[in-house]
Amino acid sequence: AGGLTDAQREESRDGGAIKRNFLDFDGDFHARVSDESTQIYVGNLQAATFADLLELDASLKLQALMGREEHQEYLYDHNLDKLELIGNLVDWTDADDTRLYEGGYEESIYQRLDDPYRPKNAPFDTPDEIRLVEGWHLDGVWERFGKFLTIYGDGKINVNDAKRPVMFAMLKAYMEGFPSDAYVDQILEVLMQKRGAALAAGGVHFSSGQHFKNFCETELGITLKPEVVNAVATEAHVFRVYSEGQVGDAKSEVLVIYDFSQQAAGKIVHWRVR
């Protein structure tokens, strides 16, 4: 973050046979790796009716994420409904042409565009494709919710790595009853502290969905729905690798998705250079 200091550059030259340092140019680079199972899966959502939409695992999490008070004003001001946004994701990937939210034809909302196109009615192929979906093209929607979506993996959330907003959505979606945001935040604060602490200091590293459920009930005092056991992952298998380099005015970005779920050597499922 910020590159090397002048002192670090000079130190790296001392005693070496190579006179020109690797980063001795007008530019810099950085890279980051993230776990796709820390995101909410929307790659191939299927629901036959509006009632089915409400009960989808991804829908429950997105409803919780979008339902926070700080997001309600934005949605209201832009005449957006969280259920419509979620329904549009399903309509993009399902096989029919009927909108789940308030009915009508799926194509109708895309035909009114300056450059009209049709919904795909097939699974997403790339993460960027989500931004073609009605509502998700808006920068405000994408910045608030889109960055927590993935089209890769098996749909389970890695509760050992997921960030606070996704863990909030996970807890609220699977807690019995109708907990308030404030109550979920209180529980989440303790959970995140425990997860971030060393095992020797009373921390926790979850080994299974059942372990997660048991911990929440015995240590945090909350009751989770039985379905949470199958919605939880505790290991990472699909990774997003993003790297960016710049020399002078030239800039390059590379995004690669590696899937290690089927073979130890891994498989590249997405590659983008720009």
XYZ file of N, CA and C in Angstrom:
822
model
N 0.862 -1.190 0.000
C 0.000 0.000 0.000
C 0.891 1.230 0.000
N 0.946 1.906 -1.128
C 1.798 3.081 -1.223
C 3.166 2.821 -1.804
N 3.530 1.545 -2.036
C 4.818 1.230 -2.641
C 5.961 1.284 -1.646
N 7.194 1.158 -2.154
C 8.391 1.165 -1.315
C 8.848 2.594 -1.018
N 9.447 2.780 0.155
C 10.050 4.070 0.468
C 11.413 4.154 -0.219
N 11.980 5.343 -0.298
C 13.307 5.509 -0.898
C 14.337 4.700 -0.122
N 14.214 4.671 1.206
C 15.163 3.918 2.031
C 15.083 2.428 1.735
N 13.871 1.920 1.537
C 13.708 0.500 1.227
C 14.292 0.159 -0.139
N 14.132 1.057 -1.086
C 14.703 0.834 -2.413
C 16.229 0.768 -2.342
N 16.825 1.713 -1.593
C 18.281 1.741 -1.475
C 18.783 0.488 -0.764
N 18.077 0.068 0.276
C 18.493 -1.118 1.024
C 18.448 -2.365 0.146
N 17.471 -2.444 -0.739
C 17.343 -3.628 -1.588
C 18.461 -3.714 -2.619
N 19.136 -2.585 -2.908
C 20.230 -2.587 -3.884
C 21.566 -3.031 -3.269
N 21.712 -2.829 -1.965
C 22.991 -3.066 -1.307
C 23.424 -4.515 -1.422
N 24.673 -4.719 -1.886
C 25.254 -6.054 -1.919
C 24.758 -6.934 -3.033
N 23.901 -6.436 -3.908
C 23.351 -7.278 -4.968
C 24.116 -7.122 -6.264
N 24.118 -8.177 -7.065
C 24.804 -8.136 -8.359
C 23.972 -7.374 -9.386
N 22.635 -7.379 -9.197
C 21.765 -6.689 -10.140
C 21.678 -5.222 -9.727
N 22.060 -4.349 -10.645
C 22.110 -2.932 -10.323
C 20.734 -2.278 -10.372
N 19.825 -2.829 -11.189
C 18.508 -2.197 -11.321
C 17.487 -2.989 -10.519
N 16.877 -2.342 -9.546
C 15.896 -2.988 -8.686
C 14.626 -3.306 -9.460
N 13.909 -4.336 -9.011
C 12.700 -4.754 -9.706
C 11.664 -3.632 -9.774
N 11.590 -2.839 -8.705
C 10.609 -1.761 -8.682
C 11.239 -0.400 -8.998
N 12.413 -0.427 -9.627
C 13.115 0.808 -9.938
C 12.618 1.362 -11.275
N 11.338 1.720 -11.299
C 10.747 2.295 -12.503
C 9.640 3.260 -12.084
N 9.162 4.007 -13.031
C 8.138 5.011 -12.757
C 6.768 4.331 -12.722
N 6.505 3.653 -11.625
C 5.229 2.953 -11.505
C 5.229 2.039 -10.301
N 4.241 1.193 -10.216
C 4.129 0.275 -9.087
C 3.081 -0.775 -9.430
N 2.922 -1.745 -8.549
C 1.869 -2.746 -8.742
C 1.401 -3.224 -7.377
N 0.227 -3.818 -7.357
C -0.278 -4.451 -6.143
C -1.218 -5.579 -6.537
N -1.480 -6.457 -5.607
C -2.382 -7.576 -5.847
C -3.116 -7.906 -4.560
N -4.293 -8.503 -4.697
C -5.034 -8.957 -3.522
C -5.772 -10.252 -3.864
N -5.951 -11.074 -2.855
C -6.633 -12.355 -3.005
C -7.794 -12.388 -2.025
N -8.964 -12.804 -2.491
C -10.126 -12.899 -1.609
C -10.863 -14.209 -1.844
N -11.615 -14.614 -0.850
C -12.360 -15.871 -0.843
C -13.771 -15.599 -1.355
N -14.159 -16.253 -2.449
C -15.483 -16.022 -3.021
C -16.615 -16.515 -2.116
N -16.324 -17.473 -1.245
C -17.381 -17.998 -0.380
C -17.688 -17.075 0.802
N -17.081 -15.907 0.811
C -17.451 -14.895 1.803
C -18.523 -13.961 1.256
N -18.979 -14.219 0.029
C -19.974 -13.396 -0.632
C -21.298 -14.155 -0.759
N -22.344 -13.435 -1.143
C -23.669 -14.026 -1.310
C -23.813 -14.506 -2.745
N -24.112 -15.770 -2.916
C -24.160 -16.387 -4.242
C -25.463 -16.043 -4.979
N -25.312 -15.552 -6.226
C -26.472 -15.254 -7.074
C -26.294 -15.824 -8.473
N -25.380 -16.780 -8.620
C -25.004 -17.248 -9.951
C -26.101 -17.899 -10.749
N -26.997 -18.629 -10.111
C -28.043 -19.342 -10.844
C -29.243 -19.518 -9.927
N -29.894 -18.419 -9.600
C -31.035 -18.458 -8.694
C -32.281 -18.919 -9.430
N -33.062 -19.764 -8.794
C -34.269 -20.290 -9.404
C -35.439 -20.188 -8.430
N -36.555 -19.632 -8.889
C -37.780 -19.561 -8.091
C -38.962 -19.519 -9.050
N -39.944 -20.374 -8.822
C -41.091 -20.456 -9.725
C -42.152 -19.408 -9.415
N -42.245 -18.997 -8.147
C -43.259 -18.032 -7.734
C -42.634 -16.976 -6.824
N -43.422 -15.934 -6.563
C -42.947 -14.879 -5.667
C -42.723 -15.431 -4.261
N -43.574 -16.363 -3.840
C -43.402 -16.987 -2.525
C -42.092 -17.754 -2.460
N -41.750 -18.435 -3.558
C -40.468 -19.152 -3.606
C -39.303 -18.178 -3.521
N -39.454 -17.024 -4.174
C -38.407 -16.002 -4.153
C -38.097 -15.568 -2.726
N -39.142 -15.398 -1.931
C -38.960 -14.922 -0.566
C -38.191 -15.904 0.299
N -38.248 -17.202 -0.054
C -37.633 -18.232 0.767
C -36.267 -18.679 0.264
N -35.818 -18.164 -0.878
C -34.487 -18.522 -1.374
C -33.421 -18.131 -0.359
N -32.413 -18.986 -0.216
C -31.328 -18.694 0.714
C -30.687 -17.345 0.404
N -30.365 -17.118 -0.860
C -29.744 -15.846 -1.245
C -30.693 -14.680 -1.002
N -31.987 -14.901 -1.240
C -32.970 -13.847 -1.038
C -33.055 -13.449 0.427
N -33.028 -14.421 1.337
C -33.088 -14.127 2.761
C -31.904 -13.257 3.190
N -30.722 -13.592 2.680
C -29.533 -12.822 3.036
C -29.581 -11.413 2.441
N -30.008 -11.319 1.184
C -30.063 -10.012 0.542
C -31.139 -9.134 1.174
N -32.260 -9.724 1.559
C -33.289 -8.950 2.244
C -32.747 -8.373 3.544
N -31.969 -9.183 4.267
C -31.380 -8.696 5.517
C -30.363 -7.597 5.254
N -29.515 -7.795 4.241
C -28.487 -6.814 3.911
C -29.105 -5.505 3.458
N -30.110 -5.578 2.581
C -30.736 -4.383 2.031
C -31.679 -3.706 3.020
N -32.132 -4.467 4.004
C -33.133 -3.953 4.923
C -32.605 -3.071 6.025
N -31.294 -2.912 6.092
C -30.729 -2.051 7.138
C -31.218 -0.614 6.969
N -31.369 0.063 8.093
C -31.942 1.406 8.088
C -31.155 2.363 7.204
N -29.829 2.238 7.192
C -29.022 3.178 6.412
C -29.223 3.025 4.904
N -29.799 1.887 4.477
C -30.046 1.685 3.051
C -31.478 2.038 2.649
N -32.374 2.091 3.618
C -33.778 2.309 3.298
C -34.025 3.674 2.658
N -33.337 4.707 3.147
C -33.529 6.046 2.584
C -33.086 6.090 1.128
N -31.954 5.455 0.837
C -31.487 5.437 -0.553
C -32.499 4.739 -1.454
N -32.980 3.570 -1.046
C -33.940 2.823 -1.862
C -35.222 3.628 -2.063
N -35.686 4.269 -1.006
C -36.915 5.070 -1.102
C -36.722 6.255 -2.044
N -35.604 6.968 -1.885
C -35.354 8.157 -2.710
C -35.234 7.815 -4.185
N -34.800 6.593 -4.502
C -34.613 6.197 -5.895
C -35.720 5.267 -6.385
N -36.811 5.225 -5.622
C -37.982 4.435 -6.005
C -37.608 2.978 -6.301
N -36.811 2.407 -5.412
C -36.353 1.022 -5.574
C -36.929 0.158 -4.473
N -37.228 -1.072 -4.812
C -37.729 -2.042 -3.850
C -36.741 -3.196 -3.784
N -36.333 -3.570 -2.579
C -35.331 -4.625 -2.442
C -35.806 -5.944 -3.033
N -37.100 -6.248 -2.902
C -37.612 -7.498 -3.453
C -37.619 -7.478 -4.976
N -37.845 -6.307 -5.552
C -37.779 -6.200 -7.009
C -36.347 -6.397 -7.496
N -35.381 -5.807 -6.789
C -33.978 -5.983 -7.169
C -33.566 -7.448 -7.099
N -33.996 -8.139 -6.046
C -33.673 -9.557 -5.914
C -34.393 -10.368 -6.988
N -35.662 -10.036 -7.213
C -36.421 -10.737 -8.249
C -35.821 -10.580 -9.619
N -35.251 -9.404 -9.911
C -34.627 -9.181 -11.216
C -33.414 -10.081 -11.424
N -32.679 -10.376 -10.342
C -31.551 -11.303 -10.439
C -32.024 -12.706 -10.814
N -33.134 -13.121 -10.205
C -33.678 -14.443 -10.511
C -34.216 -14.471 -11.933
N -34.943 -13.426 -12.337
C -35.509 -13.379 -13.680
C -34.430 -13.433 -14.757
N -33.259 -12.883 -14.454
C -32.174 -12.900 -15.434
C -31.696 -14.322 -15.718
N -31.725 -15.183 -14.710
C -31.148 -16.519 -14.870
C -32.190 -17.617 -15.061
N -33.452 -17.371 -14.700
C -34.427 -18.454 -14.870
C -34.846 -18.577 -16.334
N -35.535 -19.669 -16.668
C -35.805 -20.008 -18.078
C -37.037 -19.310 -18.644
N -37.941 -18.834 -17.793
C -39.183 -18.264 -18.328
C -39.048 -16.776 -18.594
N -40.156 -16.165 -19.047
C -40.145 -14.740 -19.369
C -41.146 -13.971 -18.515
N -41.466 -14.513 -17.336
C -42.437 -13.874 -16.451
C -41.729 -13.291 -15.234
N -41.984 -12.027 -14.972
C -41.359 -11.378 -13.825
C -41.954 -11.907 -12.522
N -41.082 -12.198 -11.564
C -41.540 -12.669 -10.264
C -42.158 -11.544 -9.447
N -41.644 -10.337 -9.603
C -42.118 -9.186 -8.842
C -43.232 -8.491 -9.619
N -44.445 -8.624 -9.173
C -45.622 -7.964 -9.738
C -45.962 -8.415 -11.152
N -45.375 -9.511 -11.619
C -45.757 -10.091 -12.906
C -45.314 -9.268 -14.105
N -45.871 -9.600 -15.256
C -45.476 -8.954 -16.498
C -44.352 -9.699 -17.183
N -43.911 -9.189 -18.334
C -42.859 -9.830 -19.104
C -41.481 -9.307 -18.698
N -40.538 -10.221 -18.558
C -39.177 -9.832 -18.183
C -38.571 -8.872 -19.195
N -38.844 -9.098 -20.471
C -38.224 -8.287 -21.517
C -38.667 -6.835 -21.461
N -39.851 -6.580 -20.903
C -40.423 -5.239 -20.967
C -39.543 -4.184 -20.314
N -38.850 -4.550 -19.228
C -38.039 -3.549 -18.529
C -36.725 -3.268 -19.242
N -36.352 -4.109 -20.192
C -35.104 -3.909 -20.939
C -35.352 -3.332 -22.332
N -36.547 -3.508 -22.845
C -36.864 -3.004 -24.175
C -37.015 -1.491 -24.207
N -37.246 -0.879 -23.052
C -37.406 0.577 -23.013
C -36.068 1.313 -22.964
N -34.950 0.574 -22.897
C -33.637 1.201 -22.857
C -33.258 1.776 -24.211
N -32.321 2.724 -24.225
C -31.861 3.307 -25.494
C -31.254 2.233 -26.388
N -30.525 1.315 -25.778
C -29.977 0.171 -26.513
C -30.569 -1.098 -25.893
N -31.770 -1.467 -26.305
C -32.474 -2.576 -25.654
C -31.776 -3.923 -25.843
N -31.962 -4.798 -24.877
C -31.473 -6.165 -24.956
C -32.429 -7.048 -24.179
N -32.217 -8.346 -24.257
C -33.116 -9.299 -23.614
C -32.443 -9.916 -22.389
N -33.219 -10.292 -21.375
C -32.622 -11.015 -20.236
C -32.045 -12.338 -20.717
N -31.012 -12.783 -20.071
C -30.258 -13.935 -20.555
C -31.013 -15.252 -20.413
N -31.786 -15.402 -19.315
C -32.479 -16.661 -19.016
C -31.513 -17.838 -18.967
N -30.369 -17.599 -18.378
C -29.324 -18.619 -18.192
C -28.393 -18.098 -17.102
N -27.596 -18.974 -16.489
C -26.708 -18.536 -15.404
C -25.731 -17.452 -15.845
N -25.303 -16.636 -14.893
C -24.292 -15.621 -15.157
C -22.985 -16.295 -15.574
N -22.300 -15.686 -16.521
C -20.989 -16.182 -16.948
C -19.850 -15.394 -16.321
N -20.070 -14.116 -16.059
C -19.028 -13.271 -15.486
C -19.639 -12.383 -14.406
N -18.831 -11.946 -13.442
C -19.357 -11.038 -12.405
C -19.900 -9.733 -12.985
N -19.247 -9.209 -14.038
C -19.671 -7.940 -14.616
C -21.074 -8.017 -15.215
N -21.505 -9.213 -15.559
C -22.819 -9.392 -16.177
C -23.953 -8.991 -15.238
N -23.707 -9.058 -13.941
C -24.740 -8.671 -12.973
C -25.184 -7.237 -13.208
N -24.273 -6.399 -13.690
C -24.595 -4.988 -13.885
C -25.502 -4.741 -15.083
N -25.787 -5.786 -15.845
C -26.769 -5.679 -16.928
C -28.199 -5.823 -16.397
N -28.331 -6.337 -15.186
C -29.648 -6.591 -14.613
C -30.287 -5.279 -14.164
N -31.575 -5.134 -14.459
C -32.302 -3.924 -14.099
C -32.129 -3.599 -12.612
N -31.752 -2.357 -12.333
C -31.526 -1.899 -10.966
C -30.085 -2.040 -10.536
N -29.463 -3.125 -10.920
C -28.078 -3.378 -10.512
C -27.078 -2.606 -11.369
N -27.579 -1.929 -12.400
C -26.714 -1.063 -13.206
C -26.430 0.255 -12.491
N -27.218 0.571 -11.474
C -27.044 1.822 -10.743
C -25.822 1.747 -9.833
N -24.991 2.767 -9.880
C -23.774 2.768 -9.064
C -24.098 2.692 -7.579
N -25.156 3.360 -7.150
C -25.511 3.343 -5.742
C -25.890 1.963 -5.253
N -26.625 1.218 -6.082
C -26.997 -0.158 -5.737
C -25.760 -1.033 -5.708
N -24.900 -0.849 -6.693
C -23.704 -1.689 -6.782
C -22.760 -1.441 -5.608
N -22.576 -0.189 -5.250
C -21.663 0.127 -4.143
C -22.197 -0.369 -2.806
N -23.501 -0.359 -2.649
C -24.081 -0.795 -1.381
C -24.205 -2.317 -1.280
N -24.596 -2.959 -2.388
C -24.921 -4.376 -2.317
C -24.147 -5.257 -3.306
N -23.851 -4.720 -4.475
C -23.239 -5.534 -5.523
C -21.884 -6.093 -5.153
N -21.129 -5.355 -4.364
C -19.789 -5.802 -3.993
C -19.815 -7.000 -3.057
N -20.999 -7.366 -2.575
C -21.114 -8.530 -1.695
C -21.670 -9.758 -2.427
N -21.735 -9.694 -3.757
C -22.289 -10.790 -4.542
C -21.195 -11.598 -5.222
N -21.484 -12.855 -5.478
C -20.589 -13.706 -6.262
C -21.426 -14.631 -7.137
N -20.855 -15.078 -8.231
C -21.519 -16.066 -9.086
C -20.765 -17.395 -9.040
N -19.794 -17.496 -8.147
C -18.953 -18.693 -8.069
C -19.158 -19.412 -6.735
N -18.881 -20.709 -6.753
C -18.977 -21.493 -5.537
C -20.297 -22.231 -5.424
N -20.561 -22.755 -4.233
C -21.754 -23.579 -4.015
C -22.840 -22.860 -3.228
N -22.653 -21.573 -2.979
C -23.683 -20.799 -2.298
C -23.538 -20.715 -0.800
N -22.620 -21.463 -0.216
C -22.436 -21.439 1.230
C -21.516 -20.282 1.631
N -21.749 -19.747 2.823
C -20.957 -18.631 3.334
C -19.878 -19.162 4.264
N -18.621 -18.778 4.006
C -17.514 -19.172 4.871
C -17.530 -18.278 6.106
N -18.047 -18.808 7.197
C -18.220 -18.004 8.418
C -16.911 -17.742 9.147
N -15.814 -18.334 8.676
C -14.504 -18.026 9.266
C -13.879 -16.783 8.637
N -14.347 -16.381 7.449
C -13.708 -15.284 6.720
C -14.642 -14.152 6.324
N -15.948 -14.400 6.261
C -16.880 -13.405 5.732
C -16.823 -12.102 6.512
N -16.956 -10.987 5.791
C -16.910 -9.678 6.421
C -18.211 -9.381 7.156
N -18.159 -8.341 7.961
C -19.260 -8.014 8.871
C -20.619 -7.900 8.163
N -20.754 -7.161 7.025
C -22.090 -7.046 6.413
C -22.675 -8.395 6.001
N -21.845 -9.291 5.479
C -22.335 -10.606 5.075
C -22.674 -11.451 6.292
N -21.868 -11.358 7.348
C -22.174 -12.094 8.570
C -23.465 -11.567 9.208
N -23.686 -10.268 9.115
C -24.949 -9.696 9.595
C -26.117 -10.316 8.842
N -26.003 -10.350 7.509
C -27.072 -10.915 6.684
C -27.287 -12.385 7.009
N -26.197 -13.101 7.245
C -26.271 -14.527 7.570
C -27.022 -14.740 8.886
N -26.653 -13.995 9.917
C -27.298 -14.151 11.214
C -28.772 -13.775 11.158
N -29.066 -12.632 10.561
C -30.456 -12.174 10.549
C -31.336 -13.098 9.725
N -30.781 -13.673 8.664
C -31.561 -14.572 7.807
C -31.934 -15.858 8.529
N -31.076 -16.294 9.471
C -31.281 -17.608 10.074
C -31.605 -17.577 11.567
N -31.693 -16.393 12.152
C -32.106 -16.315 13.553
C -33.606 -16.529 13.658
N -34.024 -17.299 14.657
C -35.444 -17.510 14.896
C -36.090 -16.196 15.339
N -37.365 -16.030 14.940
C -38.078 -14.823 15.323
C -37.791 -13.669 14.386
N -37.971 -12.464 14.891
C -37.778 -11.253 14.082
C -36.853 -10.288 14.828
N -35.569 -10.607 14.865
C -34.625 -9.772 15.627
C -34.421 -8.412 14.967
N -34.247 -7.397 15.784
C -33.970 -6.061 15.259
C -32.525 -5.987 14.771
N -32.262 -4.993 13.928
C -30.897 -4.792 13.455
C -29.947 -4.531 14.618
N -30.413 -3.755 15.586
C -29.570 -3.416 16.735
C -29.195 -4.656 17.530
N -30.139 -5.559 17.701
C -29.856 -6.785 18.450
C -28.873 -7.669 17.690
N -29.073 -7.790 16.384
C -28.153 -8.594 15.569
C -26.761 -7.989 15.614
N -26.671 -6.665 15.578
C -25.369 -5.998 15.656
C -24.660 -6.312 16.973
N -25.417 -6.361 18.069
C -24.826 -6.681 19.371
C -24.246 -8.098 19.367
N -25.006 -9.038 18.833
C -24.551 -10.422 18.757
C -23.346 -10.524 17.842
N -23.419 -9.805 16.727
C -22.347 -9.863 15.737
C -21.045 -9.308 16.292
N -21.123 -8.273 17.110
C -19.922 -7.684 17.695
C -19.157 -8.717 18.513
N -19.887 -9.490 19.318
C -19.250 -10.532 20.121
C -18.687 -11.628 19.230
N -19.459 -12.024 18.224
C -19.019 -13.086 17.318
C -17.742 -12.696 16.589
N -17.677 -11.468 16.083
C -16.499 -11.031 15.347
C -15.277 -10.947 16.260
N -15.470 -10.551 17.504
C -14.359 -10.510 18.459
C -13.843 -11.913 18.735
N -14.753 -12.851 18.922
C -14.363 -14.240 19.166
C -13.652 -14.823 17.951
N -14.158 -14.532 16.788
C -13.568 -15.072 15.569
C -12.182 -14.501 15.301
N -11.960 -13.273 15.731
C -10.678 -12.631 15.486
C -9.628 -12.910 16.534
N -10.016 -13.544 17.634
C -9.068 -13.817 18.714
C -8.367 -15.158 18.515
N -7.177 -15.281 19.084
C -6.445 -16.545 19.026
C -7.198 -17.605 19.832
N -7.055 -18.858 19.411
C -7.739 -19.944 20.109
C -7.317 -20.006 21.575
N -6.032 -19.750 21.820
C -5.522 -19.793 23.190
C -6.108 -18.691 24.061
N -6.641 -17.652 23.405
C -7.217 -16.525 24.140
C -8.738 -16.575 24.142
N -9.292 -17.753 23.840
C -10.744 -17.896 23.855
C -11.413 -17.642 22.525
N -10.615 -17.557 21.458
C -11.176 -17.352 20.136
C -11.781 -18.629 19.578
N -12.323 -18.511 18.369
C -12.979 -19.665 17.758
C -12.666 -19.718 16.275
N -12.486 -20.931 15.773
C -12.374 -21.186 14.339
C -13.337 -22.325 14.040
N -14.361 -22.049 13.239
C -15.426 -23.016 13.040
C -14.974 -24.161 12.125
N -15.365 -25.367 12.499
C -14.968 -26.557 11.744
C -16.098 -27.133 10.904
N -17.328 -26.688 11.146
C -18.478 -27.204 10.398
C -19.675 -26.296 10.631
N -20.717 -26.507 9.831
C -21.940 -25.757 10.024
C -22.576 -26.044 11.370
N -22.505 -27.293 11.810
C -23.057 -27.651 13.112
C -22.283 -26.987 14.244
N -20.962 -26.896 14.090
C -20.138 -26.205 15.082
C -20.556 -24.741 15.185
N -20.783 -24.106 14.040
C -21.213 -22.711 14.023
C -22.550 -22.551 14.737
N -23.507 -23.412 14.426
C -24.834 -23.340 15.045
C -24.734 -23.556 16.557
N -23.983 -24.560 16.963
C -23.847 -24.853 18.387
C -23.203 -23.693 19.136
N -22.164 -23.107 18.527
C -21.470 -21.979 19.162
C -22.419 -20.802 19.349
N -23.179 -20.481 18.307
C -24.099 -19.348 18.387
C -25.141 -19.565 19.492
N -25.562 -20.791 19.667
C -26.610 -21.068 20.642
C -26.071 -21.156 22.067
N -24.902 -21.781 22.234
C -24.362 -21.956 23.588
C -23.565 -20.758 24.062
N -22.810 -20.129 23.162
C -21.947 -19.015 23.561
C -22.588 -17.642 23.374
N -23.461 -17.524 22.370
C -24.064 -16.222 22.082
C -25.516 -16.135 22.543
N -26.101 -17.260 22.873
C -27.455 -17.253 23.402
C -28.546 -16.998 22.395
N -28.310 -17.325 21.125
C -29.338 -17.135 20.104
C -29.705 -18.489 19.496
N -30.892 -18.568 18.949
C -31.360 -19.798 18.312
C -31.384 -19.605 16.808
N -30.693 -20.468 16.102
C -30.659 -20.413 14.648
C -31.524 -21.520 14.058
N -32.093 -21.249 12.899
C -32.904 -22.251 12.208
C -32.022 -23.437 11.811
N -32.562 -24.649 11.821
C -31.761 -25.833 11.482
C -31.103 -25.754 10.107
N -31.733 -25.037 9.168
C -31.211 -24.943 7.803
C -29.843 -24.268 7.726
N -29.471 -23.536 8.779
C -28.200 -22.815 8.744
C -27.017 -23.767 8.624
N -27.169 -24.983 9.134
C -26.072 -25.953 9.102
C -25.614 -26.215 7.663
N -26.551 -26.267 6.726
C -26.214 -26.547 5.326
C -25.940 -25.279 4.529
N -26.050 -24.121 5.168
C -25.776 -22.853 4.484
C -24.391 -22.319 4.814
N -23.652 -23.056 5.653
C -22.367 -22.593 6.163
C -21.211 -23.380 5.562
N -20.159 -22.663 5.212
C -18.881 -23.273 4.829
C -17.831 -22.847 5.838
N -16.798 -23.661 5.984
C -15.725 -23.306 6.928
C -14.352 -23.360 6.267
N -14.318 -23.626 4.965
C -13.070 -23.640 4.209
C -13.267 -22.880 2.900
N -12.176 -22.397 2.339
C -12.217 -21.656 1.080
C -11.736 -22.541 -0.067
N -12.465 -22.504 -1.181
C -12.093 -23.301 -2.350
C -12.040 -22.491 -3.647
N -12.702 -21.350 -3.670
C -12.724 -20.506 -4.870
C -12.176 -19.134 -4.496
N -11.175 -18.692 -5.254
C -10.475 -17.450 -4.911
C -10.504 -16.458 -6.062
N -10.618 -15.188 -5.705
C -10.535 -14.086 -6.660
C -9.165 -13.434 -6.497
N -8.400 -13.385 -7.564
C -7.077 -12.759 -7.540
C -7.111 -11.539 -8.463
N -6.885 -10.394 -7.887
C -6.891 -9.146 -8.656
C -5.526 -8.497 -8.542
N -4.950 -8.126 -9.678
C -3.665 -7.435 -9.660
C -3.731 -6.235 -10.599
N -3.000 -5.200 -10.212
C -2.994 -3.963 -10.988
C -1.571 -3.438 -11.052
N -1.130 -3.079 -12.234
C 0.197 -2.518 -12.413
C 0.155 -1.257 -13.252
N 1.065 -0.343 -12.967
C 1.112 0.906 -13.717
C 2.549 1.331 -13.918
N 2.888 1.661 -15.156
C 4.196 2.215 -15.506
C 3.946 3.462 -16.336
N 4.328 4.596 -15.802
C 4.043 5.838 -16.493
C 2.536 6.016 -16.625
N 2.082 6.210 -17.863
C 0.655 6.376 -18.110
C -0.021 5.060 -18.477
N 0.753 3.988 -18.574
C 0.186 2.683 -18.941
C -0.281 1.945 -17.697
N -1.486 1.423 -17.758
C -2.075 0.724 -16.616
C -2.714 -0.577 -17.080
N -2.538 -1.639 -16.295
C -3.123 -2.932 -16.631
C -3.747 -3.558 -15.395
N -4.922 -4.171 -15.589
C -5.614 -4.869 -14.510
C -5.869 -6.309 -14.945
N -5.662 -7.230 -14.031
C -5.928 -8.648 -14.300
C -6.797 -9.196 -13.176
N -7.900 -9.842 -13.558
C -8.779 -10.507 -12.594
C -8.867 -11.979 -12.967
N -8.563 -12.842 -12.013
C -8.606 -14.283 -12.250
C -9.403 -14.940 -11.125
N -10.280 -15.874 -11.492
C -11.006 -16.676 -10.512
C -10.468 -18.098 -10.583
N -9.930 -18.585 -9.468
C -9.402 -19.949 -9.379
C -10.360 -20.801 -8.546
N -10.695 -21.970 -9.072
C -11.570 -22.903 -8.367
C -10.788 -24.156 -8.002
N -10.614 -24.385 -6.694
C -9.887 -25.552 -6.200
C -10.833 -26.601 -5.603
N -12.115 -26.480 -5.878
C -13.084 -27.372 -5.246
C -13.060 -28.784 -5.817
N -12.605 -28.930 -7.070
C -12.649 -30.241 -7.718
C -11.279 -30.879 -7.883
N -10.238 -30.092 -7.931
C -8.897 -30.631 -8.130
C -7.864 -29.781 -7.412
N -6.816 -30.454 -6.910
C -5.814 -29.767 -6.091
C -5.065 -28.700 -6.871
N -4.864 -28.926 -8.161
C -4.130 -27.963 -8.979
C -4.957 -26.724 -9.297
N -6.255 -26.817 -9.080
C -7.115 -25.679 -9.343
C -7.479 -25.540 -10.809
N -8.469 -24.725 -11.069
C -8.944 -24.478 -12.426
C -9.303 -23.010 -12.569
N -8.846 -22.408 -13.649
C -9.212 -21.007 -13.931
C -10.603 -20.994 -14.548
N -11.554 -20.346 -13.872
C -12.920 -20.281 -14.386
C -13.250 -18.906 -14.959
N -12.376 -17.939 -14.717
C -12.604 -16.611 -15.293
C -11.276 -15.887 -15.375
N -11.058 -15.194 -16.505
C -9.824 -14.423 -16.707
C -10.177 -13.163 -17.461
N -9.802 -12.031 -16.898
C -10.085 -10.752 -17.554
C -8.882 -9.840 -17.456
N -8.505 -9.284 -18.571
C -7.393 -8.327 -18.627
C -7.903 -7.052 -19.268
N -7.574 -5.926 -18.671
C -7.950 -4.652 -19.308
C -6.976 -3.558 -18.894
